[in-house]
Amino acid sequence: MNRFIIPTVSIIVGVAMIFPIYMLFIGSLRSETHVFDIQLWPTEFEFANFVEAVTSSHLLRSIMNSLIVSTSVTVIAMLFHAMSGYALARFQFPGKNVIFAWMLSTLMIPFAVIMLPLYLITKNLGMTNSFAGLIIPAIFNAYGIFLFRQFYREFPKELEEAAYIEGLSQAGTFFRIALPLSMPIIAPLTIGFFLANWNSYIWPLIITQKETMWVIQVQLANLVGGGYVTPWNIVLAAAVIAALPTFLLFFFMQRYLVEGIKMTGIK
Amino acid sequence: MTPRRSNARMIQEWVTAYSFLLPNILGLMIFVFIPILYAFYVSLHDWNALSPKVYVGFQNYVTLISDEQWWHSVTRTLLFSVVYVPLLFCLALLSALLVNGLRGKSVGVVRTMFLLPFAVTSVISAIIVMFLLDPRNGLANQLLSLVGIGKQQFLGSPTQAIFCVILTLLWINIGYNMTIFLSAIKEIPIDYFEAAHIDGATRFQSFRYITFPLLRETNTFILIVTTIASFQIFDHIIVMTKGGPMNSTEVSVLYIFKEAFQMLNMGYSSALAFVLFLIVFAFSMIQLKFFSSKD
């Protein structure tokens, strides 16, 4: 009997999980008067909604901003975190344990708690309404360092020792040998970092007041919570456009995403 | 294991190590560590961002004890956590057991269905739920009217709003936590289940006496991480309800945010934030203790 019950229940729950996303897509194709219709298959396809969504707000601009921010944060974070994780896993130097413990201790500081002082500091550094303000504070995160350290501790030493004996410096060994072989950790972390930064809302909201500097999440939130009322079909069309990059990433990189999630849980 | 190194080599290793660590040390210092110290410093002052800071000692901390609005935000946060955390835990675990019971290709398909909401950002998930729960014509109200139940206000109702936010967070987070549970279940040696099966154990018994006890670490991890996250809920609140209606969803972080960026009570907001930090810190210490004792 289980052979039927488990798959049936799984599919029903699974369909329930994706149903709201389906409704988002369907709603984005309907006209303003039919947006709430209950039919499961659209009888009309208002592709004009997407044109309207793009022209009625700075949607493309904010998507570009998000792409620039998420990509920069991810690339720089991967490099810095890999370097630190490697140093902590492989090098002997005074203060190593203190530095590592101190880095880990920063994980206990919730973002919500430091948002005001962080704003004041970044403002004093002249970084409001700028890419620097959106990007630089988002790079530093002890969790990435921790995961890279774990990875390099398990990483076989032989290749690096060979390179070292051949006369490559330790820095050279890292950049030429270890880093290029680190894809098993870089791939899932890249997906995780990119998604997290694409999702980021509070910090961009605080640090950017100029609409030209808004990221996509701030732009979208403004469509539903702003002073004027945007029709639902346009809001949904904008949300679909904004969701496309993450959905594409999700479908093509799902394996790495799952790897990354497992890593978080195993710790 | 490492050959004896000359002093020059040793110094070179130190220099490389410190230069590899420098960017992160500086970054974590300026953007994480100093802000928390600065938060404490500001919390000892009366400051509206325009006039100079006035040192008031622990006055802000005394004020918050008798601040009804703060207590209100604390109880709202606790209500949120008490409902959300156990629900997320149970539903994620149940989903993992369900998917674990599947065979063949359907595993991948179902897991994708569960995980897809995780790829929806918090703002977009908020928008979708607001659309489906629209008080006038939303799908939820249309379906309710089909079974003869009158229109509900959902996010517009002081009693329902917080549960709508909880539902949204469950929806986007079940798949993520299910994935963690699932990978932990897969690590349990299959022999255990086979032995139990031969001994005549039912499905429920092998869960009760094998799976659940062996998931102890994962259970604790998920419970603590989810609890800490639940204290900090913010994105969905500010998009979906802004703390309303009638302050029914005014959670801790939103109150801190409003005091800082709307009321410009920098000192008081920092005191509130610092108290939240101490609470989260306590939970993180429990987590650290638990996970350092295991290896």
Short mmCIF file of C-alpha atoms in Angstrom, two decimals, chain A residues 1-264:
data_model
loop_
_atom_site.label_atom_id
_atom_site.label_comp_id
_atom_site.label_asym_id
_atom_site.label_seq_id
_atom_site.Cartn_x
_atom_site.Cartn_y
_atom_site.Cartn_z
CA MET A 1 0.00 0.00 0.00
CA ASN A 2 2.89 2.34 0.83
CA ARG A 3 3.96 2.09 -2.76
CA PHE A 4 0.94 4.20 -3.71
CA ILE A 5 0.44 6.38 -0.65
CA ILE A 6 3.95 7.84 -0.43
CA PRO A 7 4.23 8.92 -4.09
CA THR A 8 0.66 10.24 -4.11
CA VAL A 9 1.08 12.32 -0.95
CA SER A 10 4.49 13.54 -2.16
CA ILE A 11 3.09 14.73 -5.44
CA ILE A 12 0.11 16.44 -3.80
CA VAL A 13 2.33 18.30 -1.33
CA GLY A 14 4.84 19.06 -4.08
CA VAL A 15 2.14 20.55 -6.28
CA ALA A 16 0.93 22.63 -3.33
CA MET A 17 4.48 23.95 -2.89
CA ILE A 18 4.81 25.13 -6.49
CA PHE A 19 1.19 26.21 -6.93
CA PRO A 20 1.76 29.80 -5.68
CA ILE A 21 4.65 30.15 -8.14
CA TYR A 22 2.41 28.88 -10.93
CA MET A 23 -0.19 31.49 -9.94
CA LEU A 24 2.51 34.16 -10.16
CA PHE A 25 3.23 33.21 -13.77
CA ILE A 26 -0.44 32.88 -14.72
CA GLY A 27 -1.34 36.18 -13.07
CA SER A 28 1.47 37.96 -14.88
CA LEU A 29 -0.15 37.00 -18.21
CA ARG A 30 -3.65 38.24 -17.41
CA SER A 31 -5.28 41.61 -17.93
CA GLU A 32 -6.00 43.83 -14.96
CA THR A 33 -9.69 42.88 -14.89
CA HIS A 34 -9.03 39.14 -15.07
CA VAL A 35 -5.98 38.92 -12.85
CA PHE A 36 -7.96 37.27 -10.03
CA ASP A 37 -9.72 34.74 -12.27
CA ILE A 38 -9.81 31.23 -10.90
CA GLN A 39 -9.23 29.22 -14.13
CA LEU A 40 -6.02 27.28 -13.94
CA TRP A 41 -5.13 27.80 -17.58
CA PRO A 42 -5.03 31.36 -18.89
CA THR A 43 -7.45 32.15 -21.70
CA GLU A 44 -5.50 35.26 -22.61
CA PHE A 45 -1.84 36.10 -22.84
CA GLU A 46 -1.18 39.74 -22.04
CA PHE A 47 2.49 39.95 -22.90
CA ALA A 48 2.04 43.71 -22.81
CA ASN A 49 2.19 43.38 -19.01
CA PHE A 50 5.89 42.75 -19.26
CA VAL A 51 6.44 45.79 -21.44
CA GLU A 52 4.40 47.85 -19.02
CA ALA A 53 6.35 46.48 -16.03
CA VAL A 54 9.64 47.41 -17.66
CA THR A 55 8.58 50.88 -18.75
CA SER A 56 6.59 51.95 -15.69
CA SER A 57 9.49 51.57 -13.26
CA HIS A 58 13.27 51.40 -13.40
CA LEU A 59 13.02 47.63 -13.43
CA LEU A 60 15.88 46.87 -15.82
CA ARG A 61 18.11 49.39 -14.13
CA SER A 62 17.51 47.78 -10.75
CA ILE A 63 18.08 44.30 -12.17
CA MET A 64 21.40 45.53 -13.58
CA ASN A 65 22.28 46.95 -10.16
CA SER A 66 21.43 43.64 -8.52
CA LEU A 67 23.51 41.71 -11.04
CA ILE A 68 26.50 44.00 -10.52
CA VAL A 69 26.21 43.81 -6.73
CA SER A 70 25.57 40.07 -6.43
CA THR A 71 28.28 39.13 -8.91
CA SER A 72 30.92 41.42 -7.39
CA VAL A 73 30.18 40.33 -3.84
CA THR A 74 30.31 36.66 -4.82
CA VAL A 75 33.53 36.87 -6.81
CA ILE A 76 35.43 38.94 -4.25
CA ALA A 77 34.08 36.90 -1.33
CA MET A 78 35.14 33.62 -2.95
CA LEU A 79 38.69 34.92 -3.42
CA PHE A 80 39.09 36.44 0.06
CA HIS A 81 37.38 33.58 1.86
CA ALA A 82 39.40 30.95 0.00
CA MET A 83 42.64 32.79 0.86
CA SER A 84 41.75 33.02 4.55
CA GLY A 85 40.44 29.48 4.73
CA TYR A 86 43.65 28.23 3.11
CA ALA A 87 45.87 30.20 5.47
CA LEU A 88 43.97 28.86 8.49
CA ALA A 89 44.09 25.28 7.23
CA ARG A 90 47.64 25.08 5.90
CA PHE A 91 49.98 27.70 7.36
CA GLN A 92 51.69 27.82 10.74
CA PHE A 93 51.87 31.29 12.24
CA PRO A 94 51.51 32.94 15.62
CA GLY A 95 47.97 33.93 16.62
CA LYS A 96 46.32 31.44 14.25
CA ASN A 97 43.81 30.04 16.74
CA VAL A 98 42.97 33.45 18.18
CA ILE A 99 42.28 34.86 14.71
CA PHE A 100 40.12 31.87 13.77
CA ALA A 101 38.12 32.01 17.01
CA TRP A 102 37.65 35.75 16.62
CA MET A 103 36.40 35.31 13.04
CA LEU A 104 33.94 32.64 14.14
CA SER A 105 32.71 34.85 16.97
CA THR A 106 31.50 37.42 14.42
CA LEU A 107 28.94 34.81 13.28
CA MET A 108 27.06 35.44 16.50
CA ILE A 109 26.38 39.06 15.60
CA PRO A 110 23.03 39.24 13.79
CA PHE A 111 22.79 41.68 10.94
CA ALA A 112 19.61 43.21 12.32
CA VAL A 113 21.49 44.23 15.44
CA ILE A 114 24.30 46.09 13.68
CA MET A 115 22.29 47.67 10.87
CA LEU A 116 22.22 51.12 12.50
CA PRO A 117 25.95 51.36 13.44
CA LEU A 118 26.84 49.78 10.09
CA TYR A 119 24.82 52.48 8.35
CA LEU A 120 26.52 55.22 10.37
CA ILE A 121 30.00 53.81 9.63
CA THR A 122 29.36 53.33 5.90
CA LYS A 123 27.84 56.79 5.73
CA ASN A 124 30.94 58.27 7.35
CA LEU A 125 33.04 56.45 4.77
CA GLY A 126 30.96 58.25 2.12
CA MET A 127 29.47 55.07 0.70
CA THR A 128 25.73 55.77 0.75
CA ASN A 129 23.98 55.59 -2.63
CA SER A 130 26.96 53.86 -4.18
CA PHE A 131 27.97 50.43 -5.37
CA ALA A 132 30.74 50.49 -2.77
CA GLY A 133 28.13 50.77 -0.02
CA LEU A 134 26.07 47.95 -1.49
CA ILE A 135 29.01 45.66 -2.19
CA ILE A 136 31.83 46.06 0.33
CA PRO A 137 29.96 45.44 3.62
CA ALA A 138 28.29 42.34 2.12
CA ILE A 139 31.58 40.60 1.29
CA PHE A 140 32.76 39.71 4.77
CA ASN A 141 31.28 36.64 6.32
CA ALA A 142 32.99 34.13 8.58
CA TYR A 143 30.86 31.26 7.39
CA GLY A 144 32.53 31.16 3.98
CA ILE A 145 35.96 31.26 5.62
CA PHE A 146 34.94 28.40 7.91
CA LEU A 147 33.73 26.21 5.04
CA PHE A 148 36.86 26.87 2.97
CA ARG A 149 39.02 25.99 5.98
CA GLN A 150 37.17 22.70 6.40
CA PHE A 151 37.63 21.98 2.71
CA TYR A 152 41.38 22.66 2.67
CA ARG A 153 41.93 20.57 5.79
CA GLU A 154 40.63 17.55 3.89
CA PHE A 155 42.40 18.52 0.68
CA PRO A 156 45.24 16.09 -0.28
CA LYS A 157 48.63 17.66 0.39
CA GLU A 158 50.73 15.84 -2.23
CA LEU A 159 50.23 18.19 -5.19
CA GLU A 160 50.98 21.27 -3.15
CA GLU A 161 54.10 19.67 -1.65
CA ALA A 162 55.32 18.77 -5.11
CA ALA A 163 54.77 22.32 -6.35
CA TYR A 164 56.47 23.68 -3.29
CA ILE A 165 59.51 21.46 -3.79
CA GLU A 166 59.62 22.55 -7.45
CA GLY A 167 60.22 26.03 -6.09
CA LEU A 168 56.79 27.68 -6.21
CA SER A 169 56.19 30.04 -3.31
CA GLN A 170 53.40 29.24 -0.86
CA ALA A 171 51.23 32.00 -2.29
CA GLY A 172 51.99 30.70 -5.78
CA THR A 173 51.08 27.18 -4.72
CA PHE A 174 47.72 28.41 -3.52
CA PHE A 175 46.86 30.43 -6.62
CA ARG A 176 48.25 28.00 -9.20
CA ILE A 177 47.49 24.62 -7.60
CA ALA A 178 45.02 24.69 -4.71
CA LEU A 179 42.57 27.36 -5.89
CA PRO A 180 41.96 25.89 -9.38
CA LEU A 181 41.25 22.52 -7.73
CA SER A 182 38.72 23.99 -5.32
CA MET A 183 35.66 23.82 -7.57
CA PRO A 184 33.86 21.29 -5.32
CA ILE A 185 33.56 24.00 -2.67
CA ILE A 186 33.54 27.10 -4.88
CA ALA A 187 30.57 25.93 -6.98
CA PRO A 188 28.04 25.45 -4.16
CA LEU A 189 29.26 28.51 -2.26
CA THR A 190 29.01 30.64 -5.40
CA ILE A 191 25.36 29.66 -5.87
CA GLY A 192 24.63 30.23 -2.18
CA PHE A 193 26.33 33.64 -2.09
CA PHE A 194 24.77 34.79 -5.32
CA LEU A 195 21.25 33.81 -4.22
CA ALA A 196 21.71 35.33 -0.77
CA ASN A 197 22.86 38.62 -2.26
CA TRP A 198 20.21 38.67 -4.96
CA ASN A 199 17.72 38.17 -2.14
CA SER A 200 19.20 40.91 0.02
CA TYR A 201 16.68 43.56 0.96
CA ILE A 202 17.26 45.35 4.29
CA TRP A 203 20.78 46.57 3.67
CA PRO A 204 20.12 47.93 0.15
CA LEU A 205 16.96 49.56 1.50
CA ILE A 206 18.95 51.35 4.20
CA ILE A 207 22.01 52.33 2.18
CA THR A 208 20.33 53.59 -1.02
CA GLN A 209 17.84 56.43 -1.11
CA LYS A 210 18.29 57.27 -4.80
CA GLU A 211 16.02 55.24 -7.07
CA THR A 212 18.80 54.87 -9.64
CA MET A 213 20.80 52.89 -7.07
CA TRP A 214 17.95 50.62 -5.99
CA VAL A 215 18.43 46.89 -6.33
CA ILE A 216 15.63 44.73 -7.68
CA GLN A 217 14.21 43.72 -4.30
CA VAL A 218 13.83 47.34 -3.21
CA GLN A 219 12.26 48.20 -6.57
CA LEU A 220 9.73 45.35 -6.26
CA ALA A 221 8.85 46.12 -2.65
CA ASN A 222 8.22 49.69 -3.73
CA LEU A 223 5.75 48.50 -6.38
CA VAL A 224 3.49 46.95 -3.72
CA GLY A 225 4.20 49.32 -0.85
CA GLY A 226 4.86 52.60 -2.62
CA GLY A 227 2.73 55.71 -2.61
CA TYR A 228 0.79 54.86 -5.76
CA VAL A 229 -1.04 51.61 -6.48
CA THR A 230 0.40 49.43 -9.24
CA PRO A 231 -2.13 47.01 -10.77
CA TRP A 232 -1.56 43.40 -9.70
CA ASN A 233 -0.90 42.07 -13.20
CA ILE A 234 1.95 44.57 -13.64
CA VAL A 235 3.38 43.81 -10.20
CA LEU A 236 3.32 40.09 -11.01
CA ALA A 237 4.94 40.65 -14.40
CA ALA A 238 7.72 42.63 -12.73
CA ALA A 239 8.13 39.84 -10.15
CA VAL A 240 8.38 37.24 -12.92
CA ILE A 241 11.12 39.21 -14.67
CA ALA A 242 12.94 39.62 -11.35
CA ALA A 243 12.58 35.91 -10.55
CA LEU A 244 13.95 34.67 -13.87
CA PRO A 245 17.67 34.85 -13.03
CA THR A 246 17.19 32.91 -9.78
CA PHE A 247 14.95 30.32 -11.43
CA LEU A 248 17.48 29.78 -14.21
CA LEU A 249 20.26 29.46 -11.65
CA PHE A 250 18.08 27.06 -9.69
CA PHE A 251 17.28 24.77 -12.58
CA PHE A 252 20.76 24.62 -14.06
CA MET A 253 22.72 24.54 -10.83
CA GLN A 254 20.38 22.60 -8.59
CA ARG A 255 22.95 19.91 -7.87
CA TYR A 256 25.41 22.47 -6.49
CA LEU A 257 22.69 24.25 -4.57
CA VAL A 258 21.75 20.99 -2.86
CA GLU A 259 25.46 20.32 -2.14
CA GLY A 260 25.70 23.73 -0.53
CA ILE A 261 22.63 23.19 1.62
CA LYS A 262 23.98 19.85 2.80
CA MET A 263 27.25 21.50 3.75
CA THR A 264 25.41 24.03 5.87
#
